[in-house]
Each structure stands twice: as C-alpha cells, then as structure tokens.
Coordinates of C-alpha atoms in Angstrom, one line a residue:
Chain P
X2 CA 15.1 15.9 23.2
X3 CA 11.8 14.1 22.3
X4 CA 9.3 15.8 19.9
X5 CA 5.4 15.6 19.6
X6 CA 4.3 13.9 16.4
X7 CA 0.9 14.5 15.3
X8 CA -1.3 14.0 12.0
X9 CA -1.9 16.5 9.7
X10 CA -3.2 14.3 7.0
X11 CA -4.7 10.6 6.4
X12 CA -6.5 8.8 3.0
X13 CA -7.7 5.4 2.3
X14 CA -8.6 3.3 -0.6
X15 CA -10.6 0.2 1.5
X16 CA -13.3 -2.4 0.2
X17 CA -16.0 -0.2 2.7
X18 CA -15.2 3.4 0.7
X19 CA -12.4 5.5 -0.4
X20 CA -14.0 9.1 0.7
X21 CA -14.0 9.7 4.6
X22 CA -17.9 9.8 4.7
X23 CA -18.8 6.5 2.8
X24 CA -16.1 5.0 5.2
X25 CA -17.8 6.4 7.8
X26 CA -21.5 5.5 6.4
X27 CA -20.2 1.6 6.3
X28 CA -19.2 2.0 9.5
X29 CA -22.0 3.2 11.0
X30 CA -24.2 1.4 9.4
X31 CA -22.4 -2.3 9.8
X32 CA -21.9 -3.0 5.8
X33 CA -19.3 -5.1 4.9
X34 CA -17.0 -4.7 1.8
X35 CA -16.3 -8.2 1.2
X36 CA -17.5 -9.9 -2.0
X37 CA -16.6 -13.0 -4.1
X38 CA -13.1 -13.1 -5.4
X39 CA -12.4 -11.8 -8.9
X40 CA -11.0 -14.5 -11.4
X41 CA -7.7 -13.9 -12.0
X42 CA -7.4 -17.0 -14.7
X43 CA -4.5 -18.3 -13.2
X44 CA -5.4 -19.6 -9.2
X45 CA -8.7 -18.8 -8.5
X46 CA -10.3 -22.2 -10.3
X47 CA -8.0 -23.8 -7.4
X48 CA -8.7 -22.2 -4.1
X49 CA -10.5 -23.5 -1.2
X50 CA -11.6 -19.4 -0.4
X51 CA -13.8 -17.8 -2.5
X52 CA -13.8 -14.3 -0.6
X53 CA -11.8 -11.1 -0.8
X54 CA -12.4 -7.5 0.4
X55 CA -12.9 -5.6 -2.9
X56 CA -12.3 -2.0 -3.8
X57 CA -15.3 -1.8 -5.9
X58 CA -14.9 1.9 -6.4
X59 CA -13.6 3.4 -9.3
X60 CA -10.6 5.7 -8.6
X61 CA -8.5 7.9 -10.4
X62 CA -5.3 7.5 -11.4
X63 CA -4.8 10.5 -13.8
X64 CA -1.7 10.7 -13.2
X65 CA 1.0 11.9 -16.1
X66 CA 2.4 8.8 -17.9
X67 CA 6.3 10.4 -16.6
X68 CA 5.0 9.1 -12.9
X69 CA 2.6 6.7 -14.2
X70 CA 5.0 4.5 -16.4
X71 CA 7.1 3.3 -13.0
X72 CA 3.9 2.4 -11.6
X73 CA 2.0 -1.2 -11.1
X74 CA -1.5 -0.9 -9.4
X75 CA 0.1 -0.9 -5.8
X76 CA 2.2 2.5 -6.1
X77 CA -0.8 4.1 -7.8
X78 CA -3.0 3.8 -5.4
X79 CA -0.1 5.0 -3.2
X80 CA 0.6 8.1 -4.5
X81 CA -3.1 8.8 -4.8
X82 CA -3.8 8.4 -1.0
X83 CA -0.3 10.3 0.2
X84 CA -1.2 13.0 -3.1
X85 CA -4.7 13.1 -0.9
X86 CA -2.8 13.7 2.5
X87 CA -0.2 16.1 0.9
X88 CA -2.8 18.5 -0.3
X89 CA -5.0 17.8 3.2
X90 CA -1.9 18.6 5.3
X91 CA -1.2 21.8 3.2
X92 CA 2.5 20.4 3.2
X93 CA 4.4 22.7 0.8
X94 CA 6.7 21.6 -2.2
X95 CA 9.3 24.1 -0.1
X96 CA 8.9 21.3 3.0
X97 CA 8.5 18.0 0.6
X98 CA 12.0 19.1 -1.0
X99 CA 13.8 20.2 1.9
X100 CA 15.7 16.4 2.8
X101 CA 13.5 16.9 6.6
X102 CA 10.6 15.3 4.6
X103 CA 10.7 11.5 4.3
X104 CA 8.2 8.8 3.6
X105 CA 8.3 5.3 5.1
X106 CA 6.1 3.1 3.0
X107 CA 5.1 -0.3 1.8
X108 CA 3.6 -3.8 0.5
X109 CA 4.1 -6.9 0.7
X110 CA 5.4 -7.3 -2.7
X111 CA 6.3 -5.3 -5.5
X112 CA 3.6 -5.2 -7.8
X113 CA 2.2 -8.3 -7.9
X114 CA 0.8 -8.4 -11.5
X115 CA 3.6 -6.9 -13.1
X116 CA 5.5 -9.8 -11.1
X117 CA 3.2 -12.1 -13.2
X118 CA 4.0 -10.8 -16.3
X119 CA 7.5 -11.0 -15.7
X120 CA 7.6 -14.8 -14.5
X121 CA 5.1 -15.4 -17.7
X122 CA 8.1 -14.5 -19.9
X123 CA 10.3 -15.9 -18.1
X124 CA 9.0 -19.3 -18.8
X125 CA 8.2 -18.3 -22.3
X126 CA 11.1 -19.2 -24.9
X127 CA 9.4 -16.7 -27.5
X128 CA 8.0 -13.7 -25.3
X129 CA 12.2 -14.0 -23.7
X130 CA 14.1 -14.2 -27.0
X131 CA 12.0 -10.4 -28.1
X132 CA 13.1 -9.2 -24.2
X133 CA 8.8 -8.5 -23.6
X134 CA 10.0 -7.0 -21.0
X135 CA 9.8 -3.3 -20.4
X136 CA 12.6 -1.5 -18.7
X137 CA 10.2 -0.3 -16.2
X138 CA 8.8 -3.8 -15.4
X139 CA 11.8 -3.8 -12.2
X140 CA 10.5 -0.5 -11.0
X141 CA 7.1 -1.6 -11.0
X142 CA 7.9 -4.7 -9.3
X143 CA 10.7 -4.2 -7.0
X144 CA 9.6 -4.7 -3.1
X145 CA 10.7 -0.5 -2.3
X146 CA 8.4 0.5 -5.4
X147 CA 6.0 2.4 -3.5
X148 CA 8.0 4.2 -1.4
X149 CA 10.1 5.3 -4.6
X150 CA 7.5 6.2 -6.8
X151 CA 6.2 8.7 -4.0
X152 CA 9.7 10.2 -3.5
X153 CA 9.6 10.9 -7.4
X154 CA 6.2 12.1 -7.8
X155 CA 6.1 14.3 -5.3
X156 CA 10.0 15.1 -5.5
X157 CA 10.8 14.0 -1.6
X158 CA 14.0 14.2 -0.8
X159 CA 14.4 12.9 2.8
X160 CA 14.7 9.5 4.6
X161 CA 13.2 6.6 2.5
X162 CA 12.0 3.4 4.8
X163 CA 10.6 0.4 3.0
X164 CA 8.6 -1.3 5.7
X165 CA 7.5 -4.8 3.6
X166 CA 6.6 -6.6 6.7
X167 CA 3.5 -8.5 5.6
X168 CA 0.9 -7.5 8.1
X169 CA 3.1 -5.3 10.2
X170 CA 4.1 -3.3 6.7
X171 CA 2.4 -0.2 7.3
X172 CA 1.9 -0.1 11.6
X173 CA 5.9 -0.6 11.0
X174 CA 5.8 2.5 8.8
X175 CA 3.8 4.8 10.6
X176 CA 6.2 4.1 14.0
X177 CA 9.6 4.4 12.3
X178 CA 8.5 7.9 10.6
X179 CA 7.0 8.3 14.3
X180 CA 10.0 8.1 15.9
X181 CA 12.5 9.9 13.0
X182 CA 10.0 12.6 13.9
X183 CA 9.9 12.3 17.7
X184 CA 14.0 12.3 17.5
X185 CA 14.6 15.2 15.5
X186 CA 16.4 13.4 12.5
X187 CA 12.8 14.4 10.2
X188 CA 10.2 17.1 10.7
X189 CA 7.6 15.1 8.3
X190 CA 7.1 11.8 7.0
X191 CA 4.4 9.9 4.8
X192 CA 3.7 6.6 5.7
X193 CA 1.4 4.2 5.0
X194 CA 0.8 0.7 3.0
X195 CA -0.8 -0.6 -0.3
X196 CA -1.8 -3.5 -1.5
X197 CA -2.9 -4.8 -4.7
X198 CA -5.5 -7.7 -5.6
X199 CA -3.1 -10.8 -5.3
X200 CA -4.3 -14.1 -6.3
X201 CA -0.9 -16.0 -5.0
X202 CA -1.2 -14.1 -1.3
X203 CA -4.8 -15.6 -0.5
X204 CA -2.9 -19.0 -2.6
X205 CA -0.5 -19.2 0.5
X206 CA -3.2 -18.1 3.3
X207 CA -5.6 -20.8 1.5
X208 CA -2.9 -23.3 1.4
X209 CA -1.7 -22.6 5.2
X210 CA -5.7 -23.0 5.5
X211 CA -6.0 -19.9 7.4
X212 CA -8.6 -18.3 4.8
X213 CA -12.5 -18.5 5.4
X214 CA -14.3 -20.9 3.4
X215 CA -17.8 -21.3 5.1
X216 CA -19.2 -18.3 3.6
X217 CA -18.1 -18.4 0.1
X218 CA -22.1 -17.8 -0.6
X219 CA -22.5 -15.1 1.8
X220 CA -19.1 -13.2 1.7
X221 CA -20.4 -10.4 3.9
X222 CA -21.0 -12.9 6.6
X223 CA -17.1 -13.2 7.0
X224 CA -14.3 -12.8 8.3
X225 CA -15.9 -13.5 12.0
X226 CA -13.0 -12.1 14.3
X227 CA -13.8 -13.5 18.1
X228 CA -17.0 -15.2 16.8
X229 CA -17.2 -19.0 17.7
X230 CA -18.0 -19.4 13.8
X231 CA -15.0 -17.9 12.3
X232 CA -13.5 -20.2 9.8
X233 CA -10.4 -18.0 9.0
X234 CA -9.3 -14.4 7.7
X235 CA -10.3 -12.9 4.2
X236 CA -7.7 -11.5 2.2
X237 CA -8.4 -7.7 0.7
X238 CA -6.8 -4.9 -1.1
X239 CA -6.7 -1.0 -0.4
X240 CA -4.1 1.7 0.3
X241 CA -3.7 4.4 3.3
X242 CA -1.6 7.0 4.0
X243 CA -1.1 9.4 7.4
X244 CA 0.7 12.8 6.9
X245 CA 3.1 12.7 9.9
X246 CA 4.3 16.2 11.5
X247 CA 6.1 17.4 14.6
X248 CA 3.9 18.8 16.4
X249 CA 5.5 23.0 16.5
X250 CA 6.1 22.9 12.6
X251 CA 2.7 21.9 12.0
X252 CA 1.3 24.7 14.7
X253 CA 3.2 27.2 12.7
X254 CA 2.1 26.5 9.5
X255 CA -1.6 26.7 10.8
X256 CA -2.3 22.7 9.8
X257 CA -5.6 20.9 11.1
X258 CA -4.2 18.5 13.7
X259 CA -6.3 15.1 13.4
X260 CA -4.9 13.3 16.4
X261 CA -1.0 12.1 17.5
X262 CA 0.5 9.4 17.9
X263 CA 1.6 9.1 21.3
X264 CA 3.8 5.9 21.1
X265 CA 5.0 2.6 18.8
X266 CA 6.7 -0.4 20.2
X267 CA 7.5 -3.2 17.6
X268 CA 9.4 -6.7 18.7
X269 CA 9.5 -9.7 17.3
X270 CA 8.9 -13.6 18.6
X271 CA 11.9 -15.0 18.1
X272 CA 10.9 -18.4 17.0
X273 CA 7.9 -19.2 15.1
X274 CA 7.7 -17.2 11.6
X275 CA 3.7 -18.1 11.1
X276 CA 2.2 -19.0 15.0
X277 CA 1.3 -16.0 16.8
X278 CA 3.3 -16.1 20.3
X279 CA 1.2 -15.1 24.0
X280 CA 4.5 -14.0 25.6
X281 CA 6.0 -11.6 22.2
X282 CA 2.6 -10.4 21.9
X283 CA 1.7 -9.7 25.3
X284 CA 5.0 -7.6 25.5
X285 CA 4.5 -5.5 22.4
X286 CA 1.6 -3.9 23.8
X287 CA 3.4 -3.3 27.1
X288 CA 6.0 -1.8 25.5
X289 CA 3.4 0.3 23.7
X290 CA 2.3 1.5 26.9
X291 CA 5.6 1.9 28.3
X292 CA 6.5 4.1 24.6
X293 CA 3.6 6.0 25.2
X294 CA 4.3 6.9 28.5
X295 CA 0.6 6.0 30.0
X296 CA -1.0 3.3 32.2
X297 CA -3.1 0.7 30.7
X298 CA -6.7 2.1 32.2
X299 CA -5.7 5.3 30.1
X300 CA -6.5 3.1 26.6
X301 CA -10.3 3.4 25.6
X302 CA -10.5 1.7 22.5
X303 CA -8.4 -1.2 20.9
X304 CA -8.6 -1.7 17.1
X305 CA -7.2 -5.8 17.3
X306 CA -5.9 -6.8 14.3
X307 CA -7.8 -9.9 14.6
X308 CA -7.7 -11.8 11.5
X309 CA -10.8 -14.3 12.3
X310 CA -8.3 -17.0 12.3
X311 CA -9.0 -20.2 15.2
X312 CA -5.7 -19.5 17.4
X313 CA -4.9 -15.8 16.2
X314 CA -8.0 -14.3 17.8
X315 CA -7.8 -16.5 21.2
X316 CA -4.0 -15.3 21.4
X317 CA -4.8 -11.6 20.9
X318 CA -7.7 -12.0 23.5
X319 CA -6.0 -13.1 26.3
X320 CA -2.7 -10.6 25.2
X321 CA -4.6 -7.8 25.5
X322 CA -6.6 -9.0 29.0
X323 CA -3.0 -9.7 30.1
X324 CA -2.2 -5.9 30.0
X325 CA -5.5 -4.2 29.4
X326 CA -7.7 -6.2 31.6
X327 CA -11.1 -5.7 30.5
X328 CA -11.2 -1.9 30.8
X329 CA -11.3 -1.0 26.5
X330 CA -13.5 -1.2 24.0
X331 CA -12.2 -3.8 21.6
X332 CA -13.2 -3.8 18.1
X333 CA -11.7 -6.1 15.3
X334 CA -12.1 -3.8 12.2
X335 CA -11.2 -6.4 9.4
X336 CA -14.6 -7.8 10.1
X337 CA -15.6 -4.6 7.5
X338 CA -12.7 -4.7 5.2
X339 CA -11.0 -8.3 5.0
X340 CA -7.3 -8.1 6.0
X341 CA -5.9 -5.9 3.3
X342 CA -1.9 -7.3 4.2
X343 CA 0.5 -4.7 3.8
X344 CA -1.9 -1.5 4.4
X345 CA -4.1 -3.5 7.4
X346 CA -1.6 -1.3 9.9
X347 CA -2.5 2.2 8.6
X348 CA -6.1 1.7 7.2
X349 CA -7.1 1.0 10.7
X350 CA -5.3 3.5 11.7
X351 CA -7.0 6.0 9.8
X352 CA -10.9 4.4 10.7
X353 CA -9.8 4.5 14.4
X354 CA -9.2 8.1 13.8
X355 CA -12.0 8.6 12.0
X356 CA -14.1 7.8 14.7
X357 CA -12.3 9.4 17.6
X358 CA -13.5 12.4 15.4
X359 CA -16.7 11.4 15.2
X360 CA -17.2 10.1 18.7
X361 CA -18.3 6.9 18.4
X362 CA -17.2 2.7 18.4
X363 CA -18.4 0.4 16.2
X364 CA -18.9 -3.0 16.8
X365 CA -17.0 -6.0 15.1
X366 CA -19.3 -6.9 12.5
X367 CA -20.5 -10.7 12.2
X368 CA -19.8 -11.2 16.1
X369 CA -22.3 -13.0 16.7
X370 CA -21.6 -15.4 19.7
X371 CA -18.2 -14.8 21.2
X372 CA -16.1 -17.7 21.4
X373 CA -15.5 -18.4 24.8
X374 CA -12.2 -18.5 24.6
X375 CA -11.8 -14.8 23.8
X376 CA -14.8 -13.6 26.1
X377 CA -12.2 -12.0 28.5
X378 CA -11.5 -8.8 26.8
X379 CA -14.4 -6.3 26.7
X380 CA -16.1 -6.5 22.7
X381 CA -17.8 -3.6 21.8
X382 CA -21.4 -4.7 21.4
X383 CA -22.6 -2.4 18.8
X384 CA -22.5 1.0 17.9
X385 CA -21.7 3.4 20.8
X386 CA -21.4 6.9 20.8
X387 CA -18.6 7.5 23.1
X388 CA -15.6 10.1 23.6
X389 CA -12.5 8.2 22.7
X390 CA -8.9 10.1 24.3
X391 CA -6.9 7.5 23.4
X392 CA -6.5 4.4 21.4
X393 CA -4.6 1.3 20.3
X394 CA -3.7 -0.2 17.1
X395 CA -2.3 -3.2 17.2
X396 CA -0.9 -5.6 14.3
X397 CA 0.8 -9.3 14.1
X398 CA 2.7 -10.7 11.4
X399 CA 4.1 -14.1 10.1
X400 CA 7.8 -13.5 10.3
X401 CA 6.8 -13.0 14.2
X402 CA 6.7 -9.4 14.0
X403 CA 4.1 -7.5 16.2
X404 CA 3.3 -4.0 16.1
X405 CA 1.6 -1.5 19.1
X406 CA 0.4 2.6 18.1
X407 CA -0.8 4.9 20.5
X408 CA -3.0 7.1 19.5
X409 CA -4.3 10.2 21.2
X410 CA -7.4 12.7 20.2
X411 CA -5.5 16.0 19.9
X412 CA -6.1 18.7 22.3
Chain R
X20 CA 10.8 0.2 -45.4
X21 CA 11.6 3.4 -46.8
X22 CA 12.9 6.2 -44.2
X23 CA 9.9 8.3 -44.7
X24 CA 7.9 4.8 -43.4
X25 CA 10.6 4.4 -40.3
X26 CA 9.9 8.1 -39.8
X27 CA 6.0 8.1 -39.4
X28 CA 6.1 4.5 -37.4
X29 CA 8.4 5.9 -35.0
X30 CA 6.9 9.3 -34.6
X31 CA 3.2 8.0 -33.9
X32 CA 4.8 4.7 -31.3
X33 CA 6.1 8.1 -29.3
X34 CA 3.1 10.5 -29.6
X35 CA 1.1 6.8 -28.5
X36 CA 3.0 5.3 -25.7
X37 CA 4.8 8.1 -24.2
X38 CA 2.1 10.7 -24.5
X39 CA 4.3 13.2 -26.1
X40 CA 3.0 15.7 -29.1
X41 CA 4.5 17.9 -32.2
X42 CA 7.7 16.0 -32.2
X43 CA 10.4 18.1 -34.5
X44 CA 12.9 15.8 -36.4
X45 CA 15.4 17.4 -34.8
X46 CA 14.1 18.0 -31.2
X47 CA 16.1 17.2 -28.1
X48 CA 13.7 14.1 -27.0
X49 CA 15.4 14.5 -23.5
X50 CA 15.2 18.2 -23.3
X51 CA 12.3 19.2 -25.2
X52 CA 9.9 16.3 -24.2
X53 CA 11.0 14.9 -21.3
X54 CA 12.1 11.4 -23.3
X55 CA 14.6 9.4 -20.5
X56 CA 16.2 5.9 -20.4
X57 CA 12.8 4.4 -19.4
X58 CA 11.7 5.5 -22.7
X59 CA 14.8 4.9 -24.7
X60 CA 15.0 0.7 -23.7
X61 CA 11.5 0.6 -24.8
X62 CA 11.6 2.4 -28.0
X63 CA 14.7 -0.4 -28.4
X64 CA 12.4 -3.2 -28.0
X65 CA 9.7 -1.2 -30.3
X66 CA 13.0 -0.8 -33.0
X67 CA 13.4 -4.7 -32.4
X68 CA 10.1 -5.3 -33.1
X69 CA 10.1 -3.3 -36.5
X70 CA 13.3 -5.0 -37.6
X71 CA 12.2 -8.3 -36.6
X72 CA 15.5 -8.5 -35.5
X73 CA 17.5 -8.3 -32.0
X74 CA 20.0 -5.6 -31.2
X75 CA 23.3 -5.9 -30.8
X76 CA 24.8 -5.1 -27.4
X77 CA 27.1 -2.6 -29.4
X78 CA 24.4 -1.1 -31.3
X79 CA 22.5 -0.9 -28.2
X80 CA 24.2 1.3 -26.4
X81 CA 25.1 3.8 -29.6
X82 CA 21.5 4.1 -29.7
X83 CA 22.2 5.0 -25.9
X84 CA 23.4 8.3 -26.8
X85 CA 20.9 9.4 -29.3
X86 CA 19.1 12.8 -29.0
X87 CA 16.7 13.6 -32.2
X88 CA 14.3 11.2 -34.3
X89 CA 16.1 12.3 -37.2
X90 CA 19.2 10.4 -35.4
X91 CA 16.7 7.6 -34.7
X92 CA 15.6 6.9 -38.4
X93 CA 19.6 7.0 -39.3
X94 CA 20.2 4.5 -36.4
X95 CA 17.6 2.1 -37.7
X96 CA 18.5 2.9 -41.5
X97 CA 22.2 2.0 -40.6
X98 CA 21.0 -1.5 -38.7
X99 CA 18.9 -2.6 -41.7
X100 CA 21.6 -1.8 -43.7
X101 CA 24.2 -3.9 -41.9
X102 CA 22.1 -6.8 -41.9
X103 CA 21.6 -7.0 -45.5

C-alpha cells in the first residue's frame, strides 16, 4: 500500500537569509547573496574564481558542548535547521524515539575544516608525535557526520541514510525518506543537506574551469544560469532541512501541512562522472512524472538546477522541452544563492515552497539575454504572482547522478 | 609538580573544555557529569601534554577505566613516578 507523504516542517541557512521572510524579501526583491570569497590562507591566493554565496548572517549554535564537541560547522548548521523543523512540525520526543522516525541526511564531505586540521598534522612530524588530534576530530569529519550528530542530538532512533552525492546529496535525501515514508517502513523522516565554506570544492570546480570568473568585481552579477554571459557556476554554503510525514499521522496530530511531495525519480548516466547526459537527464524527469503519477502539462513551475555552466544549462534546457515542452515556468534559483553543493537539492526545495505559499515566481536573477541555445523552455521573466499546484525540483550531479521531486501545494 | 598542582590543573582543563562545574574529588565523572570516552582521549592528550611525555599503550587504557579525579591525580602521580 502506498502512503501520502507531506511536509510538516522546512529551515534554511542560505547566502539570501536564514528566516523565511528575509528569504522571501531577497526573493522578491531580486538581491543576490553572492559576495567575494573569504581568504581561507591556504587556496584562495591561487584561484581563478573569486566568488562564493556567503551566509553572512550570524546564527546560533548554542548548542551544549555534549552535542557540540562531535560537531564541525557542517553538522551544526544541520542540527540547527532540522532543531528548527522539529519544533515547527510539533514532532514529539515520543515519535523522534519510536525507531518509525529516521533522518536521511548529507554533505559532500565530512567537515571540511576539521579535515584540514587533520591532514595539517598529518604532515607535521611534531603536531603527530603529541597525537593533536582530538578523538572527536573522526566524528566531525567522517562523510555520515551529519546525519549522526542529528540522530544523537535529537535521540532518533530510526533508519539513518547518508545521501553524500555531491549535488544530488540532499534531492537524494528528501526522495529516499520520501519513499521509506510512502512504503510504510517510516512514518517520519528529516532530510536535508549542509554544506560548509570549502576552499578545496571551488579548487576542483576552478580547476575543471567550471567556476565564474568574469564577475569577480561584481559578485552579484553572477552566476548567470541560461544567460548568454554566464561564465560558470559559483560555489556557496547553507543548510536545509524538510520535516517529512505520512500524511494520516500528521492529520492526527493536528500538524500544519506545508505541501507534499508527490513523486522522486533518481537514475544515473552510466558513463560520464562530470558531463551532464541529454538522454539520463531527459529520463529522470520522465520518471519523475511517471513517480508522481501526473502528465507533464500538470507541472507549473520548474526550479532547474542550473549551475550557469556553458553545456550544463543548454542540456537542462532542451531536457526539460523534451518532456515539458514549453508549458512551466522555469526559474534557475542559484542565480540568488550560488550552488551551495550538498544542500542545493533541499534549499530549493524549501524556496520553491516558500513561494507556492506565497503565490508568486520569481525570475532567474542576472538573465539578462537568454542564450539561444536554451530559449526553448519558458523562463520566468520577472516576478509573477501566480498560483503554483505543482512543481519540479530538479538536480544533476558529477558522478552522473540526476535527481527529479514532485511537489504539490497541499489541499 | 606537586599533587595538589596536578589537582588544580586538571580540575580547571575540565570545568574549561568540557563545560562541566563543582567537580568533587571523588565524583563519578561519567555518572555525575556526564564525562565519556570523547572526553577521556582528550584529557589523555591534555595528561601528555602536562607530562611532556607520551603514554604508553598500557597505561592508556588503565587510565581507560578511571572514574574520579582523585583516581586521575594518582594515575598521573604513578606515570611521573615511573619515569623517574
């Protein structure tokens, strides 16, 4: 038997706000949170890229040290959005504890500065021979360490998914605790994606010379998704998190229903770990459609994942004309936040959400002249008020992974 | 380093890193402050750092089993002691 899944709960820590209403006032109001990079004294001198999507706000991680000392910065600002969706959803420590609560989580890496550290003493005789290492450096660096640290913190004792998938880390997470849901073998599940500021990441974009570079002096003017100008994506950092629930369970306990997710399909290219593929792409978001149980002209609004990178935007383009035609609004909603990685999937999640609430589109910010080459698919020109019943969220990552959500203003 | 030194130097790095207060002598670390293995390894490396000196795998895990601070001082006392 198949079970509704809808969402009780959803947080994000992104470069445009961390409260729903500044998130929503960036929105509206086209500002961008990308900025110049912060110096990590280490790569920064070196890159090509001198852009990044910056949490500039200051958020609090008063946690006790007996959570805290487990934690880099990617599981804190974890647990702070799921702590944010656990006390939204009005999910009780009865439920978190009961084994049918689970949380599917992720990053790309552990934490990436603790990482640093680590390698630093590695390669240091002295800082090695005094073992500088703390016992908790593993737990804060060790790929699963979000997911874990939420378990303890919030004592979950349920299904644990690790979704480190690069791009496709946190769209991954939100369908595999969509379907444990939607199959009975979960009632709940937390999912989402963090990411931390990570010199070495935009290193390897910079290298593949996928990252912008034109705007280095006007870091709001980029990324440029479907823009004939676009130079390349812009590596950020954030955190999200989407309370899962099915759909009776959450009825009974009286929770606020923000939307549900109607279907996920996920496949891979089978060939190619860092070119995006026409033919595996194309058939993720059929097989969305086909998981969702709903014909294309039902889809009203496409977040694209839509890095700003030359080929990436032009294959997503005619992907989604392929099986959409030129019926939805298509929106590319990195242009406001950079591509934050391992929590891309579920931050734009939660801003699609956000503004089926709201009832309005934005536009993809720095679209100025559309490349012909991706004119096919119907770009939202600018802000639009509009009813939205249904939406797609779709994600692509290297490894060849591709990702498809349905999502569905509840009713 | 007398044990009344060792004493005060290893109560105040637990008040400071592990945010823990009024630490008895003889308190169950685990029990009555929530002190686990986490904490133990690095109050090792903090005991290496005091003794300018590296633990032995043996003494390392003796220290494994220890409850109170008033077991902690002995532990260290002992070490010195064996390495004079």
């Amino acid at each position: 038997m198949e079970r509704r899944v809808v969402i009780t709960g959803c947080s994000a820590i992104t470069p445009i706000g961390y409260s729903k209403e500044d998130i929503l006032k960036s929105l509206e109001n086209g500002i961008s949170g990308v900025s110049s990079i912060r110096d990590d004294e280490l790569l920064v001198e070196q890159l090509n890229t001198r852009v990044f999507g910056t949490v500039d706000e200051s958020v609090d991680y008063d946690f006790p040290r007996k959570y805290r000392k487990t934690m880099g910065p990617v599981a804190m600002s974890a647990c702070r959005v799921v702590d944010d969706v656990i006390k939204q959803s009005g999910l009780d420590k009865a439920l978190l504890s009961s084994g049918r609560t689970g949380v599917a989580f992720g990053s790309s890496h552990g934490s990436i500065s603790v990482l640093k550290k680590v390698f630093q003493a590695c390669f240091n005789a002295h800082a090695t021979e005094m073992l500088s290492l703390s016992a908790a450096d593993y737990l804060k660096s060790m790929v699963h360490t979000t997911a874990v640290n939420i378990t303890r913190m919030f004592e979950i004792t349920g299904r644990v998914i690790c979704s480190p998938s690069a791009c496709t880390t946190s769209s991954q997470a939100i369908g595999f605790g969509y379907e444990l849901i939607k199959f009975g073998v979960q009632d709940a599940m937390i999912c989402g994606g963090a990411e931390e500021y990570d010199t070495t990441t935009v290193a390897v974009f910079d290298n593949l010379l996928a990252c912008s570079t034109n705007y280095n002096d006007t870091p709001e003017r980029t990324p440029r998704p479907f823009d004939a100008d676009r130079d390349g994506l812009v590596v950020g950092e954030g955190a999200g998190a989407v309370m899962l629930e099915e759909l009776e369970s959450a009825r009974k306990r009286g929770a606020s229903i923000l939307g549900e997710v109607i279907g996920f399909s996920t496949n891979n290219n089978g060939g190619n770990l860092i070119m995006p593929d026409p033919a595996g792409v194309a058939k993720v978001l059929e097989m969305g459609l086909d998981s969702a149980r709903i014909d294309a002209d039902q889809v009203e609004f496409i977040s694209a994942h839509a890095t700003a990178t030359r080929i990436g935007d032009v294959v997503e383009a005619r992907a989604i004309h392929s099986i959409y035609g030129d019926r939805p609004w298509v929106t590319g909603l990195k242009s406001y936040i950079g591509h934050t990685i391992g929590a891309c999937g579920v931050i734009e999640t939660i801003l699609t959400l956000y503004m089926m609430e709201r009832g309005f589109i934005v536009k993809t910010l720095n679209l100025d002249h559309v490349d012909d080459r991706c004119s096919m698919v119907r770009h939202t020109p600018q802000l639009m008020e509009t009813k939205i019943d249904c939406a797609a969220v779709q994600n692509f990552a290297f490894g060849g992974i591709n990702t498809s959500l349905l999502l569905k203003r509840f009713s | 380093m007398d044990r009344e030194e060792i004493q005060t130097i290893i109560i105040d790095f637990i008040e400071t890193n592990f945010e823990m207060s009024d630490i008895g002598l003889d308190d169950d670390l685990n029990a009555v402050h929530g002190f686990d293995s986490i904490d133990a390894i690095e109050l090792l490396r903090e005991i290496e750092t005091l003794m300018q000196t590296k633990l032995t795998r043996n003494e390392e895990e003796q220290a494994m089993g220890i409850r109170t601070v008033r077991q902690i001082v002995d532990f260290i006392e002992n070490a010195i002691k064996d390495r004079a």
